[in-house]
PDB file of C-alpha atoms and ligand atoms in Angstrom:
ATOM      1  CA  MET R 684     126.440  97.382  51.641  1.00 76.00           C
ATOM      2  CA  ARG R 685     128.173  96.645  55.041  1.00 78.00           C
ATOM      3  CA  TRP R 686     127.945 100.579  55.653  1.00 88.00           C
ATOM      4  CA  PHE R 687     124.589 100.781  54.660  1.00 89.00           C
ATOM      5  CA  PHE R 688     123.644  98.699  57.695  1.00 89.00           C
ATOM      6  CA  LEU R 689     125.590 100.327  59.914  1.00 90.00           C
ATOM      7  CA  ILE R 690     124.501 103.560  59.029  1.00 91.00           C
ATOM      8  CA  LEU R 691     120.650 102.342  59.350  1.00 91.00           C
ATOM      9  CA  ALA R 692     121.385 100.894  62.764  1.00 91.00           C
ATOM     10  CA  ILE R 693     122.741 104.196  64.032  1.00 92.00           C
ATOM     11  CA  ALA R 694     119.919 105.984  62.310  1.00 91.00           C
ATOM     12  CA  THR R 695     117.043 103.778  63.958  1.00 90.00           C
ATOM     13  CA  VAL R 696     118.645 104.427  67.397  1.00 90.00           C
ATOM     14  CA  ALA R 697     119.134 107.936  66.833  1.00 88.00           C
ATOM     15  CA  LEU R 698     115.440 108.221  65.828  1.00 86.00           C
ATOM     16  CA  VAL R 699     113.973 106.160  68.852  1.00 82.00           C
ATOM     17  CA  CYS R 700     116.233 108.244  70.951  1.00 80.00           C
ATOM     18  CA  ALA R 701     114.913 111.570  69.446  1.00 79.00           C
ATOM     19  CA  LEU R 702     111.163 110.632  69.539  1.00 77.00           C
ATOM     20  CA  GLY R 703     111.046 108.003  72.496  1.00 72.00           C
ATOM     21  CA  PRO R 704     110.682 110.352  75.326  1.00 68.00           C
ATOM     22  CA  ARG R 705     107.626 112.466  75.222  1.00 63.00           C
ATOM     23  CA  GLY R 706     108.511 114.462  78.104  1.00 70.00           C
ATOM     24  CA  GLN R 707     105.150 114.251  79.458  1.00 75.00           C
ATOM     25  CA  LYS R 708     103.128 111.957  81.582  1.00 76.00           C
ATOM     26  CA  PHE R 709     100.078 109.969  80.055  1.00 74.00           C
ATOM     27  CA  SER R 710      97.114 109.487  82.399  1.00 79.00           C
ATOM     28  CA  SER R 711      94.952 107.256  80.346  1.00 77.00           C
ATOM     29  CA  PRO R 712      95.611 103.793  80.233  1.00 69.00           C
ATOM     30  CA  PRO R 713      97.798 102.632  77.159  1.00 74.00           C
ATOM     31  CA  PHE R 714      96.070 100.867  74.288  1.00 81.00           C
ATOM     32  CA  MET R 715      95.611  97.358  75.323  1.00 82.00           C
ATOM     33  CA  LEU R 716      94.764  94.431  72.555  1.00 85.00           C
ATOM     34  CA  PHE R 717      93.471  92.288  75.557  1.00 85.00           C
ATOM     35  CA  PRO R 718      92.562  94.095  78.492  1.00 80.00           C
ATOM     36  CA  ASP R 719      92.021  91.177  80.795  1.00 84.00           C
ATOM     37  CA  MET R 720      90.066  93.656  83.084  1.00 84.00           C
ATOM     38  CA  ASP R 721      93.482  95.222  84.221  1.00 80.00           C
ATOM     39  CA  ASN R 722      91.409  98.665  84.414  1.00 77.00           C
ATOM     40  CA  GLN R 723      88.386  98.223  86.622  1.00 81.00           C
ATOM     41  CA  TYR R 724      85.758 100.985  87.568  1.00 80.00           C
ATOM     42  CA  LYS R 725      86.250 100.497  91.326  1.00 84.00           C
ATOM     43  CA  VAL R 726      86.966 102.472  94.505  1.00 86.00           C
ATOM     44  CA  LYS R 727      90.539 102.243  95.373  1.00 86.00           C
ATOM     45  CA  ALA R 728      91.634 102.792  99.175  1.00 86.00           C
ATOM     46  CA  GLN R 729      92.058 106.342  99.919  1.00 88.00           C
ATOM     47  CA  LYS R 730      91.040 107.284  96.348  1.00 89.00           C
ATOM     48  CA  PRO R 731      88.319 109.793  95.391  1.00 90.00           C
ATOM     49  CA  SER R 732      85.429 108.299  93.327  1.00 88.00           C
ATOM     50  CA  PRO R 733      82.727 110.697  91.450  1.00 88.00           C
ATOM     51  CA  PHE R 734      80.480 108.037  91.983  1.00 88.00           C
ATOM     52  CA  PHE R 735      79.386 109.639  95.247  1.00 88.00           C
ATOM     53  CA  GLU R 736      77.999 112.785  95.641  1.00 91.00           C
ATOM     54  CA  ASN R 737      80.787 114.130  97.908  1.00 90.00           C
ATOM     55  CA  GLY R 738      83.351 112.584  95.694  1.00 90.00           C
ATOM     56  CA  GLN R 739      84.972 111.125  98.491  1.00 90.00           C
ATOM     57  CA  GLY R 740      85.745 107.165  97.881  1.00 89.00           C
ATOM     58  CA  ALA R 741      86.045 105.947 101.486  1.00 88.00           C
ATOM     59  CA  ARG R 742      82.499 105.629 103.062  1.00 87.00           C
ATOM     60  CA  THR R 743      81.751 105.827 106.794  1.00 86.00           C
ATOM     61  CA  PRO R 744      80.191 102.853 108.355  1.00 83.00           C
ATOM     62  CA  VAL R 745      76.520 102.876 108.191  1.00 84.00           C
ATOM     63  CA  GLU R 746      74.897 104.107 111.595  1.00 82.00           C
ATOM     64  CA  GLY R 747      74.785 101.267 114.284  1.00 75.00           C
ATOM     65  CA  THR R 748      77.638  99.209 113.151  1.00 76.00           C
ATOM     66  CA  VAL R 749      79.371  96.963 115.619  1.00 72.00           C
ATOM     67  CA  PRO R 750      82.721  96.114 115.477  1.00 68.00           C
ATOM     68  CA  LEU R 751      83.598  92.359 115.850  1.00 66.00           C
ATOM     69  CA  GLY R 752      84.271  91.640 119.439  1.00 60.00           C
ATOM     70  CA  TYR R 753      81.975  94.194 120.807  1.00 61.00           C
ATOM     71  CA  THR R 754      78.738  94.208 121.926  1.00 59.00           C
ATOM     72  CA  TYR R 755      75.712  96.631 121.373  1.00 59.00           C
ATOM     73  CA  PRO R 756      75.305  98.897 124.448  1.00 59.00           C
ATOM     74  CA  GLY R 757      72.491  97.335 126.651  1.00 60.00           C
ATOM     75  CA  GLU R 758      72.653  93.738 124.885  1.00 58.00           C
ATOM     76  CA  SER R 759      72.649  91.072 127.748  1.00 55.00           C
ATOM     77  CA  ALA R 760      75.755  88.862 128.143  1.00 52.00           C
ATOM     78  CA  ASP R 761      73.254  85.955 127.901  1.00 52.00           C
ATOM     79  CA  SER R 762      72.338  86.817 124.606  1.00 51.00           C
ATOM     80  CA  VAL R 763      75.686  87.245 123.391  1.00 47.00           C
ATOM     81  CA  ALA R 764      76.674  83.665 124.591  1.00 46.00           C
ATOM     82  CA  ARG R 765      74.605  82.093 122.139  1.00 43.00           C
ATOM     83  CA  THR R 766      75.911  83.529 119.192  1.00 43.00           C
ATOM     84  CA  SER R 767      79.266  83.304 117.124  1.00 40.00           C
ATOM     85  CA  ARG R 768      80.615  86.532 118.506  1.00 43.00           C
ATOM     86  CA  ASP R 769      81.519  84.616 121.651  1.00 44.00           C
ATOM     87  CA  TYR R 770      84.434  83.352 120.022  1.00 41.00           C
ATOM     88  CA  SER R 771      85.683  86.617 118.772  1.00 43.00           C
ATOM     89  CA  ARG R 772      89.007  87.987 119.914  1.00 44.00           C
ATOM     90  CA  GLY R 773      88.132  91.198 120.666  1.00 48.00           C
ATOM     91  CA  SER R 774      88.693  93.482 123.856  1.00 59.00           C
ATOM     92  CA  ASP R 775      85.160  92.482 125.245  1.00 81.00           C
ATOM     93  CA  TYR R 776      86.463  91.083 128.553  1.00 86.00           C
ATOM     94  CA  LEU R 777      83.126  90.189 129.854  1.00 89.00           C
ATOM     95  CA  ASN R 778      82.489  87.890 126.973  1.00 88.00           C
ATOM     96  CA  THR R 779      85.874  86.461 125.938  1.00 88.00           C
ATOM     97  CA  GLY R 780      88.162  86.595 129.267  1.00 90.00           C
ATOM     98  CA  LEU R 781      90.738  88.374 127.021  1.00 86.00           C
ATOM     99  CA  PHE R 782      92.348  91.889 126.618  1.00 80.00           C
ATOM    100  CA  GLY R 783      93.433  91.830 123.133  1.00 75.00           C
ATOM    101  CA  ASP R 784      95.475  88.558 123.002  1.00 76.00           C
ATOM    102  CA  PHE R 785      96.142  88.354 126.586  1.00 82.00           C
ATOM    103  CA  TYR R 786      94.312  86.496 129.381  1.00 88.00           C
ATOM    104  CA  GLY R 787      92.622  89.260 131.778  1.00 86.00           C
ATOM    105  CA  LYS R 788      93.155  89.285 135.396  1.00 89.00           C
ATOM    106  CA  GLY R 789      90.393  89.753 137.787  1.00 89.00           C
ATOM    107  CA  PHE R 790      86.581  89.831 137.092  1.00 92.00           C
ATOM    108  CA  PRO R 791      84.963  92.181 134.525  1.00 89.00           C
ATOM    109  CA  GLU R 792      83.209  95.315 136.339  1.00 86.00           C
ATOM    110  CA  GLU R 793      80.028  93.980 134.892  1.00 86.00           C
ATOM    111  CA  ILE R 794      79.982  91.363 137.272  1.00 90.00           C
ATOM    112  CA  LYS R 795      78.513  91.628 140.728  1.00 91.00           C
ATOM    113  CA  MET R 796      80.237  89.738 143.243  1.00 92.00           C
ATOM    114  CA  ASP R 797      77.800  88.571 146.170  1.00 93.00           C
ATOM    115  CA  GLU R 798      76.767  85.797 148.214  1.00 95.00           C
ATOM    116  CA  ALA R 799      74.049  84.996 145.511  1.00 95.00           C
ATOM    117  CA  PHE R 800      76.637  85.017 142.667  1.00 95.00           C
ATOM    118  CA  LEU R 801      78.848  82.384 144.410  1.00 95.00           C
ATOM    119  CA  GLU R 802      75.979  80.282 145.261  1.00 96.00           C
ATOM    120  CA  ARG R 803      75.036  80.110 141.884  1.00 96.00           C
ATOM    121  CA  GLY R 804      78.807  79.377 140.990  1.00 96.00           C
ATOM    122  CA  LYS R 805      78.783  76.578 143.409  1.00 96.00           C
ATOM    123  CA  GLN R 806      75.469  74.798 142.043  1.00 96.00           C
ATOM    124  CA  ARG R 807      76.613  75.531 138.371  1.00 96.00           C
ATOM    125  CA  TYR R 808      79.866  73.947 139.435  1.00 96.00           C
ATOM    126  CA  GLN R 809      78.849  70.857 141.190  1.00 96.00           C
ATOM    127  CA  ILE R 810      76.590  70.349 138.066  1.00 95.00           C
ATOM    128  CA  THR R 811      79.026  70.861 135.161  1.00 95.00           C
ATOM    129  CA  CYS R 812      82.518  70.142 136.478  1.00 94.00           C
ATOM    130  CA  THR R 813      82.272  67.806 139.522  1.00 94.00           C
ATOM    131  CA  PRO R 814      82.170  64.670 137.276  1.00 91.00           C
ATOM    132  CA  CYS R 815      85.736  65.359 136.385  1.00 90.00           C
ATOM    133  CA  HIS R 816      87.360  67.629 138.845  1.00 92.00           C
ATOM    134  CA  GLY R 817      85.600  66.481 141.804  1.00 92.00           C
ATOM    135  CA  GLU R 818      83.750  68.567 144.365  1.00 93.00           C
ATOM    136  CA  ALA R 819      86.598  69.904 145.918  1.00 92.00           C
ATOM    137  CA  GLY R 820      88.291  70.651 142.738  1.00 92.00           C
ATOM    138  CA  ASN R 821      91.257  68.324 143.481  1.00 90.00           C
ATOM    139  CA  GLY R 822      90.501  66.224 140.052  1.00 87.00           C
ATOM    140  CA  ALA R 823      89.047  63.122 141.975  1.00 86.00           C
ATOM    141  CA  GLY R 824      85.810  63.308 140.521  1.00 86.00           C
ATOM    142  CA  ILE R 825      83.726  60.107 139.748  1.00 85.00           C
ATOM    143  CA  VAL R 826      85.592  59.942 135.957  1.00 82.00           C
ATOM    144  CA  SER R 827      88.868  59.562 137.551  1.00 81.00           C
ATOM    145  CA  LYS R 828      87.846  56.435 138.961  1.00 81.00           C
ATOM    146  CA  TYR R 829      86.911  54.751 135.428  1.00 78.00           C
ATOM    147  CA  TRP R 830      89.194  56.502 133.126  1.00 63.00           C
ATOM    148  CA  ALA R 831      92.288  57.172 135.140  1.00 58.00           C
ATOM    149  CA  ILE R 832      94.502  58.178 132.036  1.00 63.00           C
ATOM    150  CA  PRO R 833      94.961  60.862 131.271  1.00 66.00           C
ATOM    151  CA  PRO R 834      93.816  62.027 134.901  1.00 73.00           C
ATOM    152  CA  THR R 835      91.701  65.028 135.051  1.00 79.00           C
ATOM    153  CA  ALA R 836      93.004  68.238 135.921  1.00 88.00           C
ATOM    154  CA  ASN R 837      93.666  69.162 139.805  1.00 91.00           C
ATOM    155  CA  LEU R 838      92.153  72.755 140.067  1.00 93.00           C
ATOM    156  CA  ILE R 839      93.413  73.469 143.237  1.00 92.00           C
ATOM    157  CA  ASP R 840      96.974  73.159 141.983  1.00 91.00           C
ATOM    158  CA  PRO R 841      99.107  76.298 142.557  1.00 92.00           C
ATOM    159  CA  ARG R 842      99.470  76.213 138.867  1.00 92.00           C
ATOM    160  CA  VAL R 843      95.580  77.041 138.381  1.00 94.00           C
ATOM    161  CA  LYS R 844      95.612  79.005 141.245  1.00 93.00           C
ATOM    162  CA  GLU R 845      97.984  81.572 139.563  1.00 93.00           C
ATOM    163  CA  MET R 846      96.024  81.422 136.247  1.00 93.00           C
ATOM    164  CA  PRO R 847      94.184  84.532 135.555  1.00 93.00           C
ATOM    165  CA  GLU R 848      90.732  84.439 135.937  1.00 94.00           C
ATOM    166  CA  GLY R 849      90.272  85.009 132.339  1.00 93.00           C
ATOM    167  CA  GLN R 850      92.255  82.031 131.544  1.00 95.00           C
ATOM    168  CA  ILE R 851      89.669  79.988 133.753  1.00 96.00           C
ATOM    169  CA  PHE R 852      86.759  81.441 131.811  1.00 96.00           C
ATOM    170  CA  TRP R 853      88.398  80.987 128.633  1.00 94.00           C
ATOM    171  CA  THR R 854      89.269  77.442 129.565  1.00 95.00           C
ATOM    172  CA  ILE R 855      85.381  76.848 130.385  1.00 96.00           C
ATOM    173  CA  THR R 856      84.354  78.424 127.267  1.00 94.00           C
ATOM    174  CA  HIS R 857      86.715  76.682 124.806  1.00 94.00           C
ATOM    175  CA  GLY R 858      87.991  73.560 126.598  1.00 93.00           C
ATOM    176  CA  LYS R 859      91.349  72.654 126.916  1.00 92.00           C
ATOM    177  CA  GLY R 860      92.979  69.056 125.548  1.00 87.00           C
ATOM    178  CA  LEU R 861      90.493  66.592 126.495  1.00 85.00           C
ATOM    179  CA  MET R 862      87.951  68.819 128.308  1.00 90.00           C
ATOM    180  CA  GLY R 863      85.327  70.012 125.787  1.00 91.00           C
ATOM    181  CA  PRO R 864      83.864  73.674 125.568  1.00 93.00           C
ATOM    182  CA  TYR R 865      81.366  74.054 128.209  1.00 94.00           C
ATOM    183  CA  ASN R 866      80.009  77.759 126.727  1.00 89.00           C
ATOM    184  CA  GLY R 867      76.989  75.791 125.319  1.00 87.00           C
ATOM    185  CA  VAL R 868      75.801  74.757 128.838  1.00 90.00           C
ATOM    186  CA  THR R 869      76.728  77.284 130.904  1.00 91.00           C
ATOM    187  CA  SER R 870      76.120  81.472 129.992  1.00 92.00           C
ATOM    188  CA  VAL R 871      78.640  83.946 130.288  1.00 92.00           C
ATOM    189  CA  ASN R 872      77.516  84.809 134.014  1.00 93.00           C
ATOM    190  CA  ASP R 873      77.686  81.374 135.045  1.00 94.00           C
ATOM    191  CA  ARG R 874      81.123  80.751 133.482  1.00 95.00           C
ATOM    192  CA  TRP R 875      82.158  84.080 135.607  1.00 96.00           C
ATOM    193  CA  ALA R 876      80.330  82.430 138.830  1.00 96.00           C
ATOM    194  CA  ILE R 877      82.096  79.318 138.371  1.00 96.00           C
ATOM    195  CA  THR R 878      85.388  80.834 138.087  1.00 96.00           C
ATOM    196  CA  ALA R 879      84.537  82.718 141.297  1.00 96.00           C
ATOM    197  CA  TYR R 880      83.381  79.680 142.988  1.00 96.00           C
ATOM    198  CA  LEU R 881      86.638  77.734 141.850  1.00 96.00           C
ATOM    199  CA  ARG R 882      88.768  80.739 143.681  1.00 95.00           C
ATOM    200  CA  ALA R 883      86.834  80.237 146.743  1.00 95.00           C
ATOM    201  CA  LEU R 884      87.378  76.100 146.665  1.00 95.00           C
ATOM    202  CA  GLN R 885      91.099  77.315 145.897  1.00 94.00           C
ATOM    203  CA  ALA R 886      91.115  79.569 148.992  1.00 93.00           C
ATOM    204  CA  ALA R 887      89.530  76.778 150.889  1.00 92.00           C
ATOM    205  CA  ALA R 888      92.156  74.480 150.140  1.00 88.00           C
ATOM    206  CA  GLY R 889      94.796  76.795 151.606  1.00 78.00           C
ATOM    207  CA  LYS R 890      97.537  75.871 149.380  1.00 54.00           C
TER     208      LYS R 890
HETATM  209  C1  LIG K 907      84.548  65.555 131.086  1.00 78.03           C
HETATM  210  C2  LIG K 907      85.657  66.041 131.993  1.00 78.03           C
HETATM  211  C3  LIG K 907      85.787  67.284 132.383  1.00 78.03           C
HETATM  212  C4  LIG K 907      84.695  68.141 132.544  1.00 78.03           C
HETATM  213  C5  LIG K 907      83.084  68.119 132.933  1.00 78.03           C
HETATM  214  C6  LIG K 907      85.339  69.315 133.048  1.00 78.03           C
HETATM  215  N1  LIG K 907      86.477  69.334 133.065  1.00 78.03           N
HETATM  216 FE1  LIG K 907      88.080  70.611 133.241  1.00 78.03          FE
HETATM  217  N2  LIG K 907      89.534  69.514 132.334  1.00 78.03           N
HETATM  218  C7  LIG K 907      89.264  68.051 132.132  1.00 78.03           C
HETATM  219  C8  LIG K 907      90.722  67.417 131.682  1.00 78.03           C
HETATM  220  C9  LIG K 907      90.955  65.976 131.268  1.00 78.03           C
HETATM  221  C10 LIG K 907      91.627  68.850 131.868  1.00 78.03           C
HETATM  222  C11 LIG K 907      93.129  68.632 131.302  1.00 78.03           C
HETATM  223  C12 LIG K 907      93.263  68.914 130.016  1.00 78.03           C
HETATM  224  C13 LIG K 907      94.768  69.051 129.618  1.00 78.03           C
HETATM  225  O1  LIG K 907      95.334  69.614 130.176  1.00 78.03           O
HETATM  226  O2  LIG K 907      94.866  68.448 128.339  1.00 78.03           O
HETATM  227  C14 LIG K 907      90.760  69.971 132.360  1.00 78.03           C
HETATM  228  C15 LIG K 907      91.133  70.913 132.478  1.00 78.03           C
HETATM  229  C16 LIG K 907      90.892  72.104 133.079  1.00 78.03           C
HETATM  230  C17 LIG K 907      91.254  73.375 133.477  1.00 78.03           C
HETATM  231  C18 LIG K 907      92.895  73.830 133.210  1.00 78.03           C
HETATM  232  C19 LIG K 907      93.743  73.067 134.108  1.00 78.03           C
HETATM  233  C20 LIG K 907      95.198  73.171 133.581  1.00 78.03           C
HETATM  234  O3  LIG K 907      95.809  72.645 134.399  1.00 78.03           O
HETATM  235  O4  LIG K 907      95.409  73.875 132.901  1.00 78.03           O
HETATM  236  C21 LIG K 907      90.409  74.075 134.044  1.00 78.03           C
HETATM  237  C22 LIG K 907      90.648  75.515 134.469  1.00 78.03           C
HETATM  238  C23 LIG K 907      89.169  73.364 133.983  1.00 78.03           C
HETATM  239  N3  LIG K 907      89.304  72.205 133.392  1.00 78.03           N
HETATM  240  C24 LIG K 907      88.161  73.696 134.569  1.00 78.03           C
HETATM  241  C25 LIG K 907      86.851  73.104 134.692  1.00 78.03           C
HETATM  242  C26 LIG K 907      85.689  73.816 134.832  1.00 78.03           C
HETATM  243  C27 LIG K 907      85.593  75.197 135.528  1.00 78.03           C
HETATM  244  C28 LIG K 907      84.641  72.862 134.440  1.00 78.03           C
HETATM  245  C29 LIG K 907      83.066  73.286 134.647  1.00 78.03           C
HETATM  246  C30 LIG K 907      82.534  74.279 133.784  1.00 78.03           C
HETATM  247  C31 LIG K 907      85.212  71.864 133.922  1.00 78.03           C
HETATM  248  N4  LIG K 907      87.013  72.079 133.923  1.00 78.03           N
HETATM  249  C32 LIG K 907      84.880  70.805 133.584  1.00 78.03           C
HETATM  250  C33 LIG K 907      88.210  67.854 132.046  1.00 78.03           C
HETATM  251  C34 LIG K 907      86.889  68.105 132.305  1.00 78.03           C
END
């Protein structure tokens, strides 16, 4: 009897070894008792699809598709300022103050720097920023007389003077620390105008 089991075991192993490998690949899914939606009729990345006429699975974007962070050609910056796209981190310098993940230096090419622009910046600055940062930008606004702790930032400090223009634009747009975002009350153009006026204040302070 002992021999019988041994021979049976050897015969089973031999049979499995002989019949197991079929020698060819199987392309259809194996029979599954519980499929669990493992095999779905869907387009896989980079794979063809018989569903479309040209058999190509990946479709080209619909005409007029705009990637996040970009604007439609001819769309004014002001209309963009009111949408959530304003917050996107694209490479749209005019609307974000950013190049990719970095603050941009200088003013966007769409901005026309002239006396009227600086005048607009001065007016907007005096309306929006003076209560905290003061008319001269030194942080001695009316607020500093009441809530001295923490002090409002001194914007003619060399540290802020060295900040890239994009960072100042970004700070006005999104706020910083206790300072709230001012993108709701200032348009994109006005934020650049304020930034330009702030540069003028810093130059006037001569530090
Ligand atoms: C309600 C008060 C308030 C108003 C209004 C305000 N700010 Fe500020 N701002 C602050 C405070 C407070 C800080 C410091 C925030 C911090 O560092 O935590 C600050 C910081 C800044 C900074 C960064 C300074 C730094 O050292 O990093 C800039 C730039 C700035 N403000 C510009 C502006 C401009 C431009 C306006 C007008 C559009 C404005 N702020 C309006 C309170 C204000």
